[in-house]
Coordinates of C-alpha atoms in Angstrom, one line a residue:
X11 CA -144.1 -27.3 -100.2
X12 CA -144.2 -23.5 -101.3
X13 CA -141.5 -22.0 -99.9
X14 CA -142.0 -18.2 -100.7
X15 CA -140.5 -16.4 -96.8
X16 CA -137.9 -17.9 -94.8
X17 CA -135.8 -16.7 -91.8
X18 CA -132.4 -17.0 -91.5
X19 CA -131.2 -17.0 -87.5
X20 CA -127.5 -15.8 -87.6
X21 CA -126.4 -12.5 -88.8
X22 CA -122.9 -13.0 -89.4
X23 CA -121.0 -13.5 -92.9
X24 CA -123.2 -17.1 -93.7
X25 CA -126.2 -16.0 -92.8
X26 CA -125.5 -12.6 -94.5
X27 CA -125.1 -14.3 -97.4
X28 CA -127.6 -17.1 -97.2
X29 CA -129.9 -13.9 -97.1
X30 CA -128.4 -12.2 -99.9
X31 CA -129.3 -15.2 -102.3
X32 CA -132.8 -16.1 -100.6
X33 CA -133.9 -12.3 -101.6
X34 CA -132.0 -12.1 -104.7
X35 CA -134.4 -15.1 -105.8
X36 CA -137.4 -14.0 -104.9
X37 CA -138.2 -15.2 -101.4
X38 CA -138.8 -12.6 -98.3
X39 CA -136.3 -13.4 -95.7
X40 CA -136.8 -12.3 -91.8
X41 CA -133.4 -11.5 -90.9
X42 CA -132.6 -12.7 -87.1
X43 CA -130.1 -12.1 -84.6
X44 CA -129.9 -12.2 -80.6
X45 CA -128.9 -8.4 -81.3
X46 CA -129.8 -5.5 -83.2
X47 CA -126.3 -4.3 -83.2
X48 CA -125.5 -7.7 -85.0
X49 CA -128.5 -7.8 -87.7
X50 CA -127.1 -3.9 -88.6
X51 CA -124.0 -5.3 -89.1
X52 CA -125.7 -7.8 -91.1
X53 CA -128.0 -5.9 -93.3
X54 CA -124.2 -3.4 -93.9
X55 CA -122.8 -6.8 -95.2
X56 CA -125.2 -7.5 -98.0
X57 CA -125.5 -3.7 -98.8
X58 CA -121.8 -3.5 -99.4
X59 CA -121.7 -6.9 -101.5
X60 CA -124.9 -5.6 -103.4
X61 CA -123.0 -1.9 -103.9
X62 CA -120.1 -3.8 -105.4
X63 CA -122.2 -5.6 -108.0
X64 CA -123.5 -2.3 -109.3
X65 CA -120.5 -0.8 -109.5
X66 CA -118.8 -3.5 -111.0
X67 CA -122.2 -3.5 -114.0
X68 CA -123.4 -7.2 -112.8
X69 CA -126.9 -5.5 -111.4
X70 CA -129.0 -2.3 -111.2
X71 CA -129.0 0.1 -108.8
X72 CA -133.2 -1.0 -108.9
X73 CA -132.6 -4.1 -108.6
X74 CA -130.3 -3.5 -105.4
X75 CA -133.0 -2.1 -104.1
X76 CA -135.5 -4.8 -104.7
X77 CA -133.4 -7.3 -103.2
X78 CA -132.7 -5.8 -99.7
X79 CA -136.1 -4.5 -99.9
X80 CA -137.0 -8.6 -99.4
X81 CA -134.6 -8.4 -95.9
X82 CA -136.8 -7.4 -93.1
X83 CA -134.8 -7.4 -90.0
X84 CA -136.3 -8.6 -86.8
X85 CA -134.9 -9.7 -83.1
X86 CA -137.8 -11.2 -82.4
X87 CA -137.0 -15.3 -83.1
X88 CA -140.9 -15.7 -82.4
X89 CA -141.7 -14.2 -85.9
X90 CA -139.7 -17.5 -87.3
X91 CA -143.6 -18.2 -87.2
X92 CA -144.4 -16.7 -90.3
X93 CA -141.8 -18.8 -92.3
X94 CA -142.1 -22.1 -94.1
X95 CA -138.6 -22.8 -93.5
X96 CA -135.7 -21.3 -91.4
X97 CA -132.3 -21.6 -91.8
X98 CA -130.2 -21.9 -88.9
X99 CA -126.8 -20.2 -89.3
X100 CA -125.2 -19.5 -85.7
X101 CA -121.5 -20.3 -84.5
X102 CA -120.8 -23.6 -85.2
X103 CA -121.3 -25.2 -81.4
X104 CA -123.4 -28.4 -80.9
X105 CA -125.3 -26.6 -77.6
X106 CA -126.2 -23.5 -79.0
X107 CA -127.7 -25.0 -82.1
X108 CA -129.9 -27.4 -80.2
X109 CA -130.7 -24.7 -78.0
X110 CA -132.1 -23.2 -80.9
X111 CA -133.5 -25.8 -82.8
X112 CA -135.6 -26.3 -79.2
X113 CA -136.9 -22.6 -79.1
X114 CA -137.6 -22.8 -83.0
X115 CA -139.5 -25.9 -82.6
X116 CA -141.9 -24.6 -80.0
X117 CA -142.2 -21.4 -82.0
X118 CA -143.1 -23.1 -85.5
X119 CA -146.0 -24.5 -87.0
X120 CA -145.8 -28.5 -87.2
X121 CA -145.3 -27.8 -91.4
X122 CA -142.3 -25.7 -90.8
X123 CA -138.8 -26.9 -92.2
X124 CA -135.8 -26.2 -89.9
X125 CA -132.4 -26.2 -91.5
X126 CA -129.3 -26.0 -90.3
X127 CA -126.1 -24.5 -91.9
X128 CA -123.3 -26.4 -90.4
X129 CA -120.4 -27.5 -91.8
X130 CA -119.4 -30.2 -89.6
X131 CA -122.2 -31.3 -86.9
X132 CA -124.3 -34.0 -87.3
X133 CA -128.0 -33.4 -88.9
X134 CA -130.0 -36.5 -86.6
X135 CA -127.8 -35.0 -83.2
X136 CA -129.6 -31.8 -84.1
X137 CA -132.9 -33.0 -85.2
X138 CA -133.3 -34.9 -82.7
X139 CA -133.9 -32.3 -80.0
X140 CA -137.2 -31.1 -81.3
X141 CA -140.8 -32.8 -81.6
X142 CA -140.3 -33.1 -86.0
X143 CA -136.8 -35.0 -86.7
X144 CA -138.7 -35.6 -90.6
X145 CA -138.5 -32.2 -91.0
X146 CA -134.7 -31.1 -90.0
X147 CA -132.5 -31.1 -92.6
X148 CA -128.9 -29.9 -93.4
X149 CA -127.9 -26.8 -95.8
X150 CA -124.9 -25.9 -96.3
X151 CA -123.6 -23.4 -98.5
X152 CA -120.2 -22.2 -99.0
X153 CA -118.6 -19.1 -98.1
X154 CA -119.1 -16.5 -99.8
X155 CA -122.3 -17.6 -100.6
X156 CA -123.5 -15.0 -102.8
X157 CA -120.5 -16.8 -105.2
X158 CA -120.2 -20.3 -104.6
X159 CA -122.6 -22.1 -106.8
X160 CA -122.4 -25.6 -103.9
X161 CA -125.1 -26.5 -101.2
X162 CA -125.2 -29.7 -99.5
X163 CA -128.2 -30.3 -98.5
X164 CA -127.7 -33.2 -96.1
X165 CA -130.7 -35.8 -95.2
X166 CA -130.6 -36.5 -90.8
X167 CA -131.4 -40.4 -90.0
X168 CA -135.2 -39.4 -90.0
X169 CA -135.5 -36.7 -92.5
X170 CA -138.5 -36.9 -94.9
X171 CA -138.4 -37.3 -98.6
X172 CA -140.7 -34.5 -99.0
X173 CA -138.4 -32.2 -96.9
X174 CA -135.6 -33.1 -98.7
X175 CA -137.2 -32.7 -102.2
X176 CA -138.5 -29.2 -101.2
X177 CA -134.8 -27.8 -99.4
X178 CA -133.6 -29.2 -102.8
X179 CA -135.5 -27.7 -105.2
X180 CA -135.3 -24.3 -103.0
X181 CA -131.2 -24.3 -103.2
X182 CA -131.9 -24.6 -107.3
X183 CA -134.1 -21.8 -107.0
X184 CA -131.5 -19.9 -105.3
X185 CA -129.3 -20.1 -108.2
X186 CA -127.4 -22.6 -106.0
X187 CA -126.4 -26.1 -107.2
X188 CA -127.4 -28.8 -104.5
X189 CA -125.9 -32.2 -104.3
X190 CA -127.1 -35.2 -101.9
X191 CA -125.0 -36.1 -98.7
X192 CA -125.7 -38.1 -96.4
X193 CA -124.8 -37.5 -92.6
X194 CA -121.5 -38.3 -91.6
X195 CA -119.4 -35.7 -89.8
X196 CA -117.8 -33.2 -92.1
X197 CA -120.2 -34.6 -94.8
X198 CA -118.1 -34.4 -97.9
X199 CA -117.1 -31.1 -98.0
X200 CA -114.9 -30.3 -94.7
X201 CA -114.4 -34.3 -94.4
X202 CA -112.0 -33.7 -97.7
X203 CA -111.3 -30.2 -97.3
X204 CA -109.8 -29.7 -94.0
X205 CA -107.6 -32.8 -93.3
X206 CA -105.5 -31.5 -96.7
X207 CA -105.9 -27.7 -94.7
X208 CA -104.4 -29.6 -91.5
X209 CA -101.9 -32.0 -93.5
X210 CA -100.5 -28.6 -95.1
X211 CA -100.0 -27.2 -91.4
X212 CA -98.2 -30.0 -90.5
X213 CA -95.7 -29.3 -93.4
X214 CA -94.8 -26.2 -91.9
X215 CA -94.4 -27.5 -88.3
X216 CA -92.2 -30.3 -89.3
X217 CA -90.4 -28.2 -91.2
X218 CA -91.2 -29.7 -94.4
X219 CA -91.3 -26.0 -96.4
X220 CA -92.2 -22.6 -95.4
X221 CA -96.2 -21.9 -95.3
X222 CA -95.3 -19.7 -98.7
X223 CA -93.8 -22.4 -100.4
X224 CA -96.0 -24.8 -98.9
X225 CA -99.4 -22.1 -100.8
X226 CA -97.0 -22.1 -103.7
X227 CA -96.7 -25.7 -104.3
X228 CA -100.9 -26.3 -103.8
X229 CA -101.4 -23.3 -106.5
X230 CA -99.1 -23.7 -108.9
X231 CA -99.0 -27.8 -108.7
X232 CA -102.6 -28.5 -108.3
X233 CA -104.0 -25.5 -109.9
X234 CA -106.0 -24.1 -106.4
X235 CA -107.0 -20.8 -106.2
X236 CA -105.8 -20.2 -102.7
X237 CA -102.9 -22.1 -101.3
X238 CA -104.4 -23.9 -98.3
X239 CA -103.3 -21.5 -95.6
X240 CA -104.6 -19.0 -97.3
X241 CA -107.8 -20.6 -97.5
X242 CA -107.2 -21.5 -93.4
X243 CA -106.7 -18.1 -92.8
X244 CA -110.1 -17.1 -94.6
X245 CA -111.8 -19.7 -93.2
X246 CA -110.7 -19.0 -89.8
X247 CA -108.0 -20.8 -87.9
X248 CA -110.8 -21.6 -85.3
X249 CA -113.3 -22.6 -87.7
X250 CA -110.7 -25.3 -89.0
X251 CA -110.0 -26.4 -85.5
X252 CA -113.1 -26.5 -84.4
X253 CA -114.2 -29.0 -87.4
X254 CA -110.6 -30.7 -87.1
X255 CA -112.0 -31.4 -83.6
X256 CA -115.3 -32.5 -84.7
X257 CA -114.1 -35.1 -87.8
X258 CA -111.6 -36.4 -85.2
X259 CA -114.0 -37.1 -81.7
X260 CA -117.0 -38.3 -84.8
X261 CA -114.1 -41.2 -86.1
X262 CA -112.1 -41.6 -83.9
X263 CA -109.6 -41.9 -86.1
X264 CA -105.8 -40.9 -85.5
X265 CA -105.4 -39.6 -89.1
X266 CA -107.8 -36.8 -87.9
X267 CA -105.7 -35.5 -85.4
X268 CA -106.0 -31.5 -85.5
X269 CA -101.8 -30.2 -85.8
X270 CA -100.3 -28.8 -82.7
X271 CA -99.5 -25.4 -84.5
X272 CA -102.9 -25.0 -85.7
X273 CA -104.0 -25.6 -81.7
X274 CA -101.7 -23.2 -80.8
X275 CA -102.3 -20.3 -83.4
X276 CA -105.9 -20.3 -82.1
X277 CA -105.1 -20.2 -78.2
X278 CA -102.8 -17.5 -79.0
X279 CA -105.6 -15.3 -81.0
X280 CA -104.0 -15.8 -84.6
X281 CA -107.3 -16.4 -86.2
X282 CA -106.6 -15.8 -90.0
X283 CA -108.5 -12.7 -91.9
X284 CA -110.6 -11.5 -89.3
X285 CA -108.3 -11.2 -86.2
X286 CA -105.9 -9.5 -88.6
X287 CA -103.0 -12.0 -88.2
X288 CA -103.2 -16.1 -89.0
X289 CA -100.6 -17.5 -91.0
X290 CA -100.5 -14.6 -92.8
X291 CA -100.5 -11.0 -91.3
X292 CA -103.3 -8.7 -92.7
X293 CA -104.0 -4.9 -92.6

């Protein structure tokens, strides 16, 4: 399939960046939100990343311009129409994406492709609310996407070989690197990722080590970036919960168990980066 204008529902830091990279290689990208206020915020986002890349010599002031020239902004979900494929990239909650997927399905063409960026929820759940479970298909990119080179494009029960091929050679287009998972809760990603995130809470709420030493240890031992409550704390402490929750009701499996702390950091409102206070505090 040629893919040359997508949409990208979701306005928030994925689907900012899933936008970013769609224009930045080429394709026109119809840039959706329930809200205008939200697709502002959105099309600010991107500006600001593209602004830093001039500034920093990695692109041209031109060439900043061509690439949010490619993001037309629209509240109108019915112009998901004109795509070939649209890439779902909402808060991560089972209802509202099938909700979605639902109104998309109606909306589209039968050829239409409708991905979805989760991290965590299952592809064939998903796909298997609309009238075209071949072609629903999994995407997920890391955050910050405009960096990370990974997707995982992720195949549902009934997704077609054609869909697949075409999502896959897309994410190369994007500059991205795709690899093949199949669906499983978590996929591989967050299925590895988050029970270390979760084991490193419990360290600190067994007292094991302070959640500095606990960041030291994972950075200076293991050679991460981030310690892993830093990363939590990026991430968002609700985010991790919220697949904790996900990887433990999919298996069933005790060693999944979400920590107690990390429960109660997020009832409290201690969300990590963007509520200004997680296990770290933040300006």
């Amino acid at each position: 399939m040629n893919i040359q204008t997508i949409m990208v529902a979701g306005a928030g830091q994925m689907g900012s960046g899933i936008a970013q990279a769609a224009a930045a290689s080429g394709l026109h990208v119809l840039f959706h939100d329930i809200s205008s206020e939200f697709i502002q915020k959105g099309l600010a986002t991107i500006a600001k990343q593209l602004t830093r890349s001039v500034e920093k010599g990695k692109i041209t002031e031109e060439r900043k311009g061509e690439i949010l020239s490619r993001v037309r902004p629209t509240d109108r979900l019915e112009q998901a129409e004109l795509a070939e494929l649209v890439i779902e990239a909402i808060i991560e909650h089972m209802e509202l994406k099938t909700a979605l997927f639902q109104k998309l399905d109606t909306i589209c063409p039968a050829h239409v492709i409708l991905a979805s960026n989760t991290s965590s929820l299952p592809i064939t759940e998903i796909a298997a609310v609309t009238s075209r479970p071949s072609q629903v298909i999994g995407m997920h990119f890391m955050n910050p996407v405009p960096v990370m080179p990974l997707v995982e494009v992720i195949r549902g029960l009934e997704t077609s070989q054609e869909v697949f091929d075409s999502v896959y050679e897309l994410a190369k287009q994007m500059g991205k690197t795709p690899v093949e998972v199949n669906d499983f809760p978590g996929f591989v990603s967050n299925r590895i990722l988050m029970p270390m995130i979760n084991e490193a809470i419990f360290a600190v709420y067994e007292g094991v080590a302070s959640m500095e030493s606990v960041d030291q240890v994972m950075k200076l031992g293991m050679n991460h970036p981030m310690g892993p409550l830093e990363l939590a704390d990026f991430i968002g402490l609700d985010t991790c919960l919220s697949i904790m929750d996900i990887l433990y009701e999919g298996f069933k499996d005790p060693k999944y168990r979400p920590c107690p702390l990390l429960r109660k950091y997020v009832k409290a409102g201690r969300l990590g980066r963007k509520s200004g206070h997680g296990f770290y505090r933040y300006p």
